[in-house]
PDB file of N, CA and C in Angstrom:
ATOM      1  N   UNK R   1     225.875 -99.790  67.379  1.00 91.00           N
ATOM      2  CA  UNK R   1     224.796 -98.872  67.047  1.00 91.00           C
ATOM      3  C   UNK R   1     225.014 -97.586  67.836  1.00 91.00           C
ATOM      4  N   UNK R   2     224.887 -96.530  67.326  1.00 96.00           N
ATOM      5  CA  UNK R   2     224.989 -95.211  67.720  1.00 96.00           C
ATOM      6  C   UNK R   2     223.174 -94.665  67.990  1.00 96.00           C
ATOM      7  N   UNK R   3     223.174 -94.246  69.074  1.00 98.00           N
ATOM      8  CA  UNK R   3     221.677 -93.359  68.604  1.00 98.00           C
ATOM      9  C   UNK R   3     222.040 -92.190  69.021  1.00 98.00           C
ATOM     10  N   UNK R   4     220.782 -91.503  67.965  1.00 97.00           N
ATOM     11  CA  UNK R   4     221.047 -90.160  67.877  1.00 97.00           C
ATOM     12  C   UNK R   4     219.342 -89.443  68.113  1.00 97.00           C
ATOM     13  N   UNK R   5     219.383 -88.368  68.836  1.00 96.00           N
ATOM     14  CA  UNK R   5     218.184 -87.816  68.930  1.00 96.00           C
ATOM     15  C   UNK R   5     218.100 -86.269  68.073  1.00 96.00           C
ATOM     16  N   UNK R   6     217.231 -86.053  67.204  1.00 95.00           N
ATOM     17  CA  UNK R   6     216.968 -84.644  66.853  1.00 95.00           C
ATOM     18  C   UNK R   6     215.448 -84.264  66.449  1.00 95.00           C
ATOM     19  N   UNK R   7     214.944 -82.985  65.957  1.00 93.00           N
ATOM     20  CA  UNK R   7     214.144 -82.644  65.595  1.00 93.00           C
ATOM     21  C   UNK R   7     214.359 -82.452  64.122  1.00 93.00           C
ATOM     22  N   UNK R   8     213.125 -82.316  63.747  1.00 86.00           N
ATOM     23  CA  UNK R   8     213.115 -81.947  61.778  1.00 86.00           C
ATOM     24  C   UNK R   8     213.458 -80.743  61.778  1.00 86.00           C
ATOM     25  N   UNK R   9     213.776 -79.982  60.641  1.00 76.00           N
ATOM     26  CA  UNK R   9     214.405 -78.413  60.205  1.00 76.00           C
ATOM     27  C   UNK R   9     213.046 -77.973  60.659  1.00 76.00           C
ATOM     28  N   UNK R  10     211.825 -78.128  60.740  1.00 73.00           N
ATOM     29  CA  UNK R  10     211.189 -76.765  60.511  1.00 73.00           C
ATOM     30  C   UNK R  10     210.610 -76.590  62.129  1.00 73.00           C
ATOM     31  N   UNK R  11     209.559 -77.211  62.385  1.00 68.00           N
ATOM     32  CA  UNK R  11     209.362 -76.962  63.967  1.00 68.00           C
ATOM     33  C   UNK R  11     208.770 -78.577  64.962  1.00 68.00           C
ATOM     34  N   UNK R  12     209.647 -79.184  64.265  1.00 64.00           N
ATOM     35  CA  UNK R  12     209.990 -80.257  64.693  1.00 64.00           C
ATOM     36  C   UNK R  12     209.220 -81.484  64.457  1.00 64.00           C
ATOM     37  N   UNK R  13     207.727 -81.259  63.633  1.00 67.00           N
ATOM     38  CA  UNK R  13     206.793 -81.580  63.573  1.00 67.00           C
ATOM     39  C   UNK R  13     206.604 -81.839  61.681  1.00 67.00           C
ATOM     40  N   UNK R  14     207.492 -81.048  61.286  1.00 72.00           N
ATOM     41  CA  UNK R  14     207.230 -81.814  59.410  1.00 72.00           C
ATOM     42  C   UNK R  14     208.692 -80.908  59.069  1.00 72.00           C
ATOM     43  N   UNK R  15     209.413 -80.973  57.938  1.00 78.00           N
ATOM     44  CA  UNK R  15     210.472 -80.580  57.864  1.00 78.00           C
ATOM     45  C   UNK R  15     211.608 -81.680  57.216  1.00 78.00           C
ATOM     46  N   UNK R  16     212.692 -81.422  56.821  1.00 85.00           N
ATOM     47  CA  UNK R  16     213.803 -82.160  56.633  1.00 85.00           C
ATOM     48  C   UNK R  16     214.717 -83.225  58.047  1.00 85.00           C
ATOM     49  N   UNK R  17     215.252 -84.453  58.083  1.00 91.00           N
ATOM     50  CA  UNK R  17     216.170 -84.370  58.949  1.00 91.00           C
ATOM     51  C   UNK R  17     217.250 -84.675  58.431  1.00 91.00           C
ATOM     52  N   UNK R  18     218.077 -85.022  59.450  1.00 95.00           N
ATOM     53  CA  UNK R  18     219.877 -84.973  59.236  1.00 95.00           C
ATOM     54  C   UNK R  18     220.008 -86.157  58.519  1.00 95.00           C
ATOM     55  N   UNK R  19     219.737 -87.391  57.828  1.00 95.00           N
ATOM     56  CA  UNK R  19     219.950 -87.829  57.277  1.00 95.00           C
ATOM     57  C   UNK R  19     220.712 -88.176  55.833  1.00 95.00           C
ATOM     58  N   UNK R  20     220.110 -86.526  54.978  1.00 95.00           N
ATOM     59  CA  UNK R  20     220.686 -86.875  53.599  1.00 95.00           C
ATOM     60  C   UNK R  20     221.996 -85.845  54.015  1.00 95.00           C
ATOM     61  N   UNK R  21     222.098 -85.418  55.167  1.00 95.00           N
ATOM     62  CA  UNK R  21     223.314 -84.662  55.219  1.00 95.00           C
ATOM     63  C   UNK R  21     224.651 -85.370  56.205  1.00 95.00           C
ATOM     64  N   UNK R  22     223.891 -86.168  56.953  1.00 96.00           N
ATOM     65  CA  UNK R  22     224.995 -87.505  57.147  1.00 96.00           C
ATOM     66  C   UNK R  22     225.275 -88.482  55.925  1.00 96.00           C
ATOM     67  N   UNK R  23     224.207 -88.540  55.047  1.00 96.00           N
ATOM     68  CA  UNK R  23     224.427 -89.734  53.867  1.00 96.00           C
ATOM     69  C   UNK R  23     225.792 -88.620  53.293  1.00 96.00           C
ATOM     70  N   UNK R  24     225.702 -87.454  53.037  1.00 96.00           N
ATOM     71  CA  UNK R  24     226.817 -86.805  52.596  1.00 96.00           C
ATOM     72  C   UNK R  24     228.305 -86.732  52.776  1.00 96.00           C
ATOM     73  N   UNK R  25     228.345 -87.531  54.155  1.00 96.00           N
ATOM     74  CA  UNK R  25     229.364 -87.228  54.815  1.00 96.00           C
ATOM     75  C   UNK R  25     229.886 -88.926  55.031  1.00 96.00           C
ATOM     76  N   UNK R  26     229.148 -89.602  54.462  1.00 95.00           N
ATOM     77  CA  UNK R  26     229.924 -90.697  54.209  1.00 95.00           C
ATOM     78  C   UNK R  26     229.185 -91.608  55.401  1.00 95.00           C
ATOM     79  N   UNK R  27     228.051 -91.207  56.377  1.00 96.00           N
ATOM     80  CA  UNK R  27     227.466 -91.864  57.082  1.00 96.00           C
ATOM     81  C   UNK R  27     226.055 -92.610  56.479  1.00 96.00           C
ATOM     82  N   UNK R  28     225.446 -93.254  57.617  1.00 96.00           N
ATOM     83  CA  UNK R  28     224.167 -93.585  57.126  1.00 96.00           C
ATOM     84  C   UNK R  28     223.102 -93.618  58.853  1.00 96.00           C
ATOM     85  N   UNK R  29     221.895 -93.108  58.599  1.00 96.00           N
ATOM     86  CA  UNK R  29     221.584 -92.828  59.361  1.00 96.00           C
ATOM     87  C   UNK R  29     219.489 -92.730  59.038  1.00 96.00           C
ATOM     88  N   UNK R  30     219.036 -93.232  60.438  1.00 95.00           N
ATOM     89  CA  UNK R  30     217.442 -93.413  59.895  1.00 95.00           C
ATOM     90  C   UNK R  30     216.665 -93.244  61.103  1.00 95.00           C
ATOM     91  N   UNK R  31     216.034 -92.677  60.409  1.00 94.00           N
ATOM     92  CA  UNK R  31     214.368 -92.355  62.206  1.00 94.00           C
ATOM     93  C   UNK R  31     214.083 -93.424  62.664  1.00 94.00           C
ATOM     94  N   UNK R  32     213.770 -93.678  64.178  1.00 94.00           N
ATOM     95  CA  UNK R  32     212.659 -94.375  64.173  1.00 94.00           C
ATOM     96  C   UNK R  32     211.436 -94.028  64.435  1.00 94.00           C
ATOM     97  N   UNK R  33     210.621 -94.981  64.558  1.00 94.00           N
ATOM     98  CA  UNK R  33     209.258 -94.812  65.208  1.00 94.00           C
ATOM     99  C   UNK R  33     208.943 -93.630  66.033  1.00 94.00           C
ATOM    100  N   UNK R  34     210.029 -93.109  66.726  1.00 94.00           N
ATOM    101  CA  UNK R  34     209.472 -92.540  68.557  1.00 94.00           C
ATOM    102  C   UNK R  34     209.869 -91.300  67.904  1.00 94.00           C
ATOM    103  N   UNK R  35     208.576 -90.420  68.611  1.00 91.00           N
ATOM    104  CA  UNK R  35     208.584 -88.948  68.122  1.00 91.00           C
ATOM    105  C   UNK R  35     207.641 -88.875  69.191  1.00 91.00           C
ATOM    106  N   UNK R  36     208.176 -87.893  70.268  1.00 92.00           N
ATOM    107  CA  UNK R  36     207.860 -87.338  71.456  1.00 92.00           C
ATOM    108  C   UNK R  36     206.923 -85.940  71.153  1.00 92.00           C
ATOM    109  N   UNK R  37     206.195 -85.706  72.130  1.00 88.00           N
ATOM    110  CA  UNK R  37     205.605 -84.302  71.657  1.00 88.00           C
ATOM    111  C   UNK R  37     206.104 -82.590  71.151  1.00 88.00           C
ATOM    112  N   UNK R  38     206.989 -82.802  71.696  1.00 88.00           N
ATOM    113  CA  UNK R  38     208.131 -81.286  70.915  1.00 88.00           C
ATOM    114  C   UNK R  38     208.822 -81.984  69.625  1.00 88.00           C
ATOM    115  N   UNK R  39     208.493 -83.120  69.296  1.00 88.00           N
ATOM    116  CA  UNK R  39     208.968 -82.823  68.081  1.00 88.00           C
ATOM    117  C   UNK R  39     210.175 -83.919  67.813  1.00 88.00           C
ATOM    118  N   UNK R  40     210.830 -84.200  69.081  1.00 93.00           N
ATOM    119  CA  UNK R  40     212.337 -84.912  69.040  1.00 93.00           C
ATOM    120  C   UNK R  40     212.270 -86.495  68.407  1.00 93.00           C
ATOM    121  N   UNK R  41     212.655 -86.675  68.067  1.00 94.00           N
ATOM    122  CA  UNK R  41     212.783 -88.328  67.853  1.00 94.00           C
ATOM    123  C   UNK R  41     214.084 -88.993  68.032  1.00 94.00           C
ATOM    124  N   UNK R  42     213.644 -90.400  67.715  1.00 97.00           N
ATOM    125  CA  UNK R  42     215.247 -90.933  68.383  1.00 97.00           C
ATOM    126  C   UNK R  42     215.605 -91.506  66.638  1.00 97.00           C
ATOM    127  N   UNK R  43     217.240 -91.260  66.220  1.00 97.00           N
ATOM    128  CA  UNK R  43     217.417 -92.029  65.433  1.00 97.00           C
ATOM    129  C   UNK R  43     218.224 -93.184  65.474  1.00 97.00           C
ATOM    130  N   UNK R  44     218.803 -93.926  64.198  1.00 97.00           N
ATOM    131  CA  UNK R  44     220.110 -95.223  64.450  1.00 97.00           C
ATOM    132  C   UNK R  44     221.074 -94.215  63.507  1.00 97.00           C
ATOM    133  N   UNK R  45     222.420 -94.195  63.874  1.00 96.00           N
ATOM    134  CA  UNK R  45     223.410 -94.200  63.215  1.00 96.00           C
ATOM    135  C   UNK R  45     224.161 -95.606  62.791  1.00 96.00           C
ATOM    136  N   UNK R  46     223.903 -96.007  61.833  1.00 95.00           N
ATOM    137  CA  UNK R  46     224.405 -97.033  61.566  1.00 95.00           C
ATOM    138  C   UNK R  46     226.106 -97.463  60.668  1.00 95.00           C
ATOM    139  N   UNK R  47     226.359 -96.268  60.176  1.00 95.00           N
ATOM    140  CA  UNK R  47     227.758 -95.751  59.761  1.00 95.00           C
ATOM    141  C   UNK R  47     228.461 -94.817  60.412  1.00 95.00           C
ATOM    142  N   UNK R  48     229.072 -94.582  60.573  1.00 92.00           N
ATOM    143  CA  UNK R  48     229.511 -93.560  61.188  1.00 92.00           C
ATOM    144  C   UNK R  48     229.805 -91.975  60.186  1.00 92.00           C
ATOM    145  N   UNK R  49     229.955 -91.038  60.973  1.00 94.00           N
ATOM    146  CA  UNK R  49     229.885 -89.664  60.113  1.00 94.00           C
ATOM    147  C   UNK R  49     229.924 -88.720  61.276  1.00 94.00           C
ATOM    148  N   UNK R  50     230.976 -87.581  60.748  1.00 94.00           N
ATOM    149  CA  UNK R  50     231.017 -86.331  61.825  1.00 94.00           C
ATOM    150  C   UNK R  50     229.717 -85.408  61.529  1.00 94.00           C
ATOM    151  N   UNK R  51     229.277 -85.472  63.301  1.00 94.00           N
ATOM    152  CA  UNK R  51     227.837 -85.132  63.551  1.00 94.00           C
ATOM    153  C   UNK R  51     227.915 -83.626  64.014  1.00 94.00           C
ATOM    154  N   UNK R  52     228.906 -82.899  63.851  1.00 94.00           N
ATOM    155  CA  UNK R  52     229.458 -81.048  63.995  1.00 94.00           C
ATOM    156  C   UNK R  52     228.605 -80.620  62.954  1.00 94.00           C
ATOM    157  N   UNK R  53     227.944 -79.255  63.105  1.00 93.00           N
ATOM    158  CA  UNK R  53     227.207 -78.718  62.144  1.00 93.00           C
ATOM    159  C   UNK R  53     225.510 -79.460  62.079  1.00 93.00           C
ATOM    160  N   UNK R  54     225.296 -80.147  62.481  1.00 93.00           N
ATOM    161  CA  UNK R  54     223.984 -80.377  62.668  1.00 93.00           C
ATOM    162  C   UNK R  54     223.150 -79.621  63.374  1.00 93.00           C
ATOM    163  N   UNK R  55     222.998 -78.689  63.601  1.00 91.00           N
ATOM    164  CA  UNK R  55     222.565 -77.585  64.730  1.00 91.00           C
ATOM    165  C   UNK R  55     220.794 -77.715  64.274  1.00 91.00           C
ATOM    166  N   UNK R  56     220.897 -77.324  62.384  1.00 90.00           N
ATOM    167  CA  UNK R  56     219.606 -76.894  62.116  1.00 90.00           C
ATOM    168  C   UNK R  56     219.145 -78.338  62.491  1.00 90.00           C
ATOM    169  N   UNK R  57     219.289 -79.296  63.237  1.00 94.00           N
ATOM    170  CA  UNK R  57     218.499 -80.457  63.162  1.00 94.00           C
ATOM    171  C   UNK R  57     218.062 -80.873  65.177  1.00 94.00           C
ATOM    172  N   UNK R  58     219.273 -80.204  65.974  1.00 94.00           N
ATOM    173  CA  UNK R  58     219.416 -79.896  66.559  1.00 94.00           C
ATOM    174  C   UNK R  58     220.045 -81.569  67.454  1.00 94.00           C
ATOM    175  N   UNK R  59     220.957 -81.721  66.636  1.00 95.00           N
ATOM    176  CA  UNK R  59     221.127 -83.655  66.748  1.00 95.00           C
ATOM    177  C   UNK R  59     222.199 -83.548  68.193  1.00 95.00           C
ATOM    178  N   UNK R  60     221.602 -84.819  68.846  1.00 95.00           N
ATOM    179  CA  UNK R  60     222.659 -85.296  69.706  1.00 95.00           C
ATOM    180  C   UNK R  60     222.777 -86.482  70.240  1.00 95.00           C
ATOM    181  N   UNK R  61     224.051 -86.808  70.167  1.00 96.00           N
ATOM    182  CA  UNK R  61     224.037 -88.545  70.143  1.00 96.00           C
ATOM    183  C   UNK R  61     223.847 -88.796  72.150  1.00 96.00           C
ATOM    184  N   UNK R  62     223.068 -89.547  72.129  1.00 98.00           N
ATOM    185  CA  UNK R  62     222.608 -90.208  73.227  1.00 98.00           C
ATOM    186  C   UNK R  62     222.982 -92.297  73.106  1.00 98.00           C
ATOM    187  N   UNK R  63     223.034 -91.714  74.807  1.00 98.00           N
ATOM    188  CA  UNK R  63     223.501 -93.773  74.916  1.00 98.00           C
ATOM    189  C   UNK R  63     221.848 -94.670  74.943  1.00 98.00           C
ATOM    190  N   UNK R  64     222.282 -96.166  74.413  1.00 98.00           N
ATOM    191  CA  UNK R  64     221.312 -96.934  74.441  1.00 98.00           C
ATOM    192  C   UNK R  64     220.368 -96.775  75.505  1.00 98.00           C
ATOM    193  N   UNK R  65     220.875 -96.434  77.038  1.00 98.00           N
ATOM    194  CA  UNK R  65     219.743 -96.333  77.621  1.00 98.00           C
ATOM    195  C   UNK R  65     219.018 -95.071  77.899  1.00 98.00           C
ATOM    196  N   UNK R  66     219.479 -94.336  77.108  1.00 98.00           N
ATOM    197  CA  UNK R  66     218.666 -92.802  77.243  1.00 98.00           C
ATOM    198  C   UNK R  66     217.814 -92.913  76.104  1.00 98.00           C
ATOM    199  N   UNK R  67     217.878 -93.370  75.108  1.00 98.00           N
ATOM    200  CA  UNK R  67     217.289 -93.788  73.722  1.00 98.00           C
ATOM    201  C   UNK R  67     216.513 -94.788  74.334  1.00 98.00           C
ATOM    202  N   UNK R  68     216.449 -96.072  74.638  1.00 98.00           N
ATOM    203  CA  UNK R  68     215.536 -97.027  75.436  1.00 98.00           C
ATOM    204  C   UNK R  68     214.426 -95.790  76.330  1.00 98.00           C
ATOM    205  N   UNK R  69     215.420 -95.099  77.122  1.00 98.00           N
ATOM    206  CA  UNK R  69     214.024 -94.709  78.070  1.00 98.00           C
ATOM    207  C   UNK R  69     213.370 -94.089  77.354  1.00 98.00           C
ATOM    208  N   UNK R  70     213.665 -92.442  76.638  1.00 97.00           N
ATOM    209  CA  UNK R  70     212.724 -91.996  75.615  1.00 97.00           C
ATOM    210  C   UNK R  70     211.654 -92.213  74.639  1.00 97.00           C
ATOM    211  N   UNK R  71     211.879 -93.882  74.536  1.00 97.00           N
ATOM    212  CA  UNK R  71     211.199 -94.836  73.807  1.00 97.00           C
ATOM    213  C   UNK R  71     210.400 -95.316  74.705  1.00 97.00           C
ATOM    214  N   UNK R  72     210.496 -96.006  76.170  1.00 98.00           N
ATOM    215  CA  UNK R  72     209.164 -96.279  76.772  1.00 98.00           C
ATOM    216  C   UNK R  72     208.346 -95.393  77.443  1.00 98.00           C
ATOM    217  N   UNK R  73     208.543 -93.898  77.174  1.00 97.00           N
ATOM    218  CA  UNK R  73     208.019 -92.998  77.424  1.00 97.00           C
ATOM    219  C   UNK R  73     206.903 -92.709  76.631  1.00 97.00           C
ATOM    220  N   UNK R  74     207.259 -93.263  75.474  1.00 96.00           N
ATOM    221  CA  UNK R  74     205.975 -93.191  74.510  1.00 96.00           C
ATOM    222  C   UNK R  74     205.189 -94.689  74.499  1.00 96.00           C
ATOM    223  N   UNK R  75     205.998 -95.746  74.694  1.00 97.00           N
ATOM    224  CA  UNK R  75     205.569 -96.973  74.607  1.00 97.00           C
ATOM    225  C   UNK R  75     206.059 -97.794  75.451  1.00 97.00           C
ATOM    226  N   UNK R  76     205.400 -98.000  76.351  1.00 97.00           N
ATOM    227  CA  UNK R  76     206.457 -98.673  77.986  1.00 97.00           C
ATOM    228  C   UNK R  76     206.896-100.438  77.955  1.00 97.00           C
ATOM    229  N   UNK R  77     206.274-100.994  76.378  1.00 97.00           N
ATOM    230  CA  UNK R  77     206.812-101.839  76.416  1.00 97.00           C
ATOM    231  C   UNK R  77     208.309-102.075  75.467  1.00 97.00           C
ATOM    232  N   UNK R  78     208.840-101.193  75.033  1.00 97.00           N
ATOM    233  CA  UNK R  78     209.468-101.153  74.437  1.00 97.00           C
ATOM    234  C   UNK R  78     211.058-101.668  74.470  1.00 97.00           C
ATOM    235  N   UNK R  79     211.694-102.228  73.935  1.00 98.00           N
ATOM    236  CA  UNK R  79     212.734-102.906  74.273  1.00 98.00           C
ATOM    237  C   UNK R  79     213.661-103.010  73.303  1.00 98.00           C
ATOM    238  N   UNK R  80     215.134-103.231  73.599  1.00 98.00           N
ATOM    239  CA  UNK R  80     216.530-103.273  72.199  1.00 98.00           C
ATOM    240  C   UNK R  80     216.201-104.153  72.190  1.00 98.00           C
ATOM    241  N   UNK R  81     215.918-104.497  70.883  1.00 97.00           N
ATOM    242  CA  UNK R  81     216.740-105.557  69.877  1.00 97.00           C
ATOM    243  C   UNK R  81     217.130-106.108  69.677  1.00 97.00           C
ATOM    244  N   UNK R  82     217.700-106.995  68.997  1.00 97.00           N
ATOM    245  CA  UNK R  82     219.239-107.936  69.128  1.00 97.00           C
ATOM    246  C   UNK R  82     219.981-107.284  67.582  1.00 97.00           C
ATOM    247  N   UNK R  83     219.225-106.414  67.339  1.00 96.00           N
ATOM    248  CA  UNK R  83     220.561-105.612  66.239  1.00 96.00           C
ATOM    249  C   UNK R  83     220.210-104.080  66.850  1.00 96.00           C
ATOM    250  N   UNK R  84     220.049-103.901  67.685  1.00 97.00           N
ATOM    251  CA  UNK R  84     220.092-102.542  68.567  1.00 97.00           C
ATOM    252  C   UNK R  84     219.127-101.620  68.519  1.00 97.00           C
ATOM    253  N   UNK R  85     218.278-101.843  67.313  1.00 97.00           N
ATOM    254  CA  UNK R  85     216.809-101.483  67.320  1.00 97.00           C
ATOM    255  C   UNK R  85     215.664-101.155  68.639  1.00 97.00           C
ATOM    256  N   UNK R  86     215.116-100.388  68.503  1.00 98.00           N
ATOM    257  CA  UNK R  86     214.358-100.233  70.007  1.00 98.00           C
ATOM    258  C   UNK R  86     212.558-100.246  69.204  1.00 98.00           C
ATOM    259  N   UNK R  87     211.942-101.877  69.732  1.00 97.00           N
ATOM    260  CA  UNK R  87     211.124-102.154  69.524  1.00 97.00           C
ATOM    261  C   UNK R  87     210.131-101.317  69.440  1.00 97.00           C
ATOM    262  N   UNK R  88     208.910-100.894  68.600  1.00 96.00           N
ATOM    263  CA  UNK R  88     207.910-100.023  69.069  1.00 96.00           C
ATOM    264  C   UNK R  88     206.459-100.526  69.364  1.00 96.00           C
ATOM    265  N   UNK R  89     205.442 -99.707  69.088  1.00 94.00           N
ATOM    266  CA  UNK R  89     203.692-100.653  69.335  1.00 94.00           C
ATOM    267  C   UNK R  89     203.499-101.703  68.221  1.00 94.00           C
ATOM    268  N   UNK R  90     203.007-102.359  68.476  1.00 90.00           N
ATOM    269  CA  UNK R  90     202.718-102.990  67.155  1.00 90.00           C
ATOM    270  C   UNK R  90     201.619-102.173  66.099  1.00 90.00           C
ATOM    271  N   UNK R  91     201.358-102.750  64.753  1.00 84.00           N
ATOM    272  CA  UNK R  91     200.730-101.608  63.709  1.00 84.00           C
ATOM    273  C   UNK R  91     199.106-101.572  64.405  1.00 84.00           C
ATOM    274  N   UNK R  92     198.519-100.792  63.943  1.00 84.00           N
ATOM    275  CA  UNK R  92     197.271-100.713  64.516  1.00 84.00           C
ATOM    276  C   UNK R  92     196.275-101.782  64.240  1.00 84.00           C
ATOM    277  N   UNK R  93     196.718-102.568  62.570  1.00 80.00           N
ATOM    278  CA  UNK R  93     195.517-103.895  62.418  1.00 80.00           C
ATOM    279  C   UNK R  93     196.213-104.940  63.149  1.00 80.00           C
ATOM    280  N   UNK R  94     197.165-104.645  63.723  1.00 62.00           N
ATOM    281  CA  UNK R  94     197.758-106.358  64.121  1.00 62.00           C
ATOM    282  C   UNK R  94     197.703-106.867  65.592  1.00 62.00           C
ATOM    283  N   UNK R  95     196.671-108.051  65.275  1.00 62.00           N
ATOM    284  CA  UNK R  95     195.981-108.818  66.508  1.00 62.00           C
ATOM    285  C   UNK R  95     196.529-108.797  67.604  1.00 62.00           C
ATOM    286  N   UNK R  96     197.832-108.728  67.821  1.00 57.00           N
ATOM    287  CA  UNK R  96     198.767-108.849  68.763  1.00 57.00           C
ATOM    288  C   UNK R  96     198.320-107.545  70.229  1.00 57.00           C
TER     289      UNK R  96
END
């Protein structure tokens, strides 16, 4: 698993991301949950794809534990996965 952190095209907050322009390039790639207050979020690269030219998204690949911490920054229980996923809150109706 690759993670990748960026913002959306417009001001980080609604906008396009790098996704259908990694799907272009022969990658595959998806948000998760964690979206920090400027806007950043963490994504999965799950194919691989040259990540040059992503600027308008402002992407940069980060290691599991910089992606982990960014994630319990918003949610401190948060934890990988066992397919590299970084757990988030649970949904708001669920008892848990």
């Amino acid at each position: 698993m690759t993670y990748l952190k960026w913002k959306l095209s417009d001001d980080g907050t609604w906008g396009t991301g790098p996704e259908e322009t990694i799907a272009d390039r022969g990658g595959r790639a998806g948000a998760s949950w964690a979206v920090d207050h400027d806007g950043y979020r963490i994504g999965y690269l799950t194919q691989t794809a040259a990540l040059t030219g992503l600027e308008t998204w402002d992407v940069t690949e980060v290691t599991e534990a910089e992606a982990l911490t960014f994630c319990q920054a918003l949610y401190g229980d948060a934890e990988v996965l066992p397919d590299g996923r970084i757990s988030g809150p649970p949904p708001p109706n669920d008892p848990a």
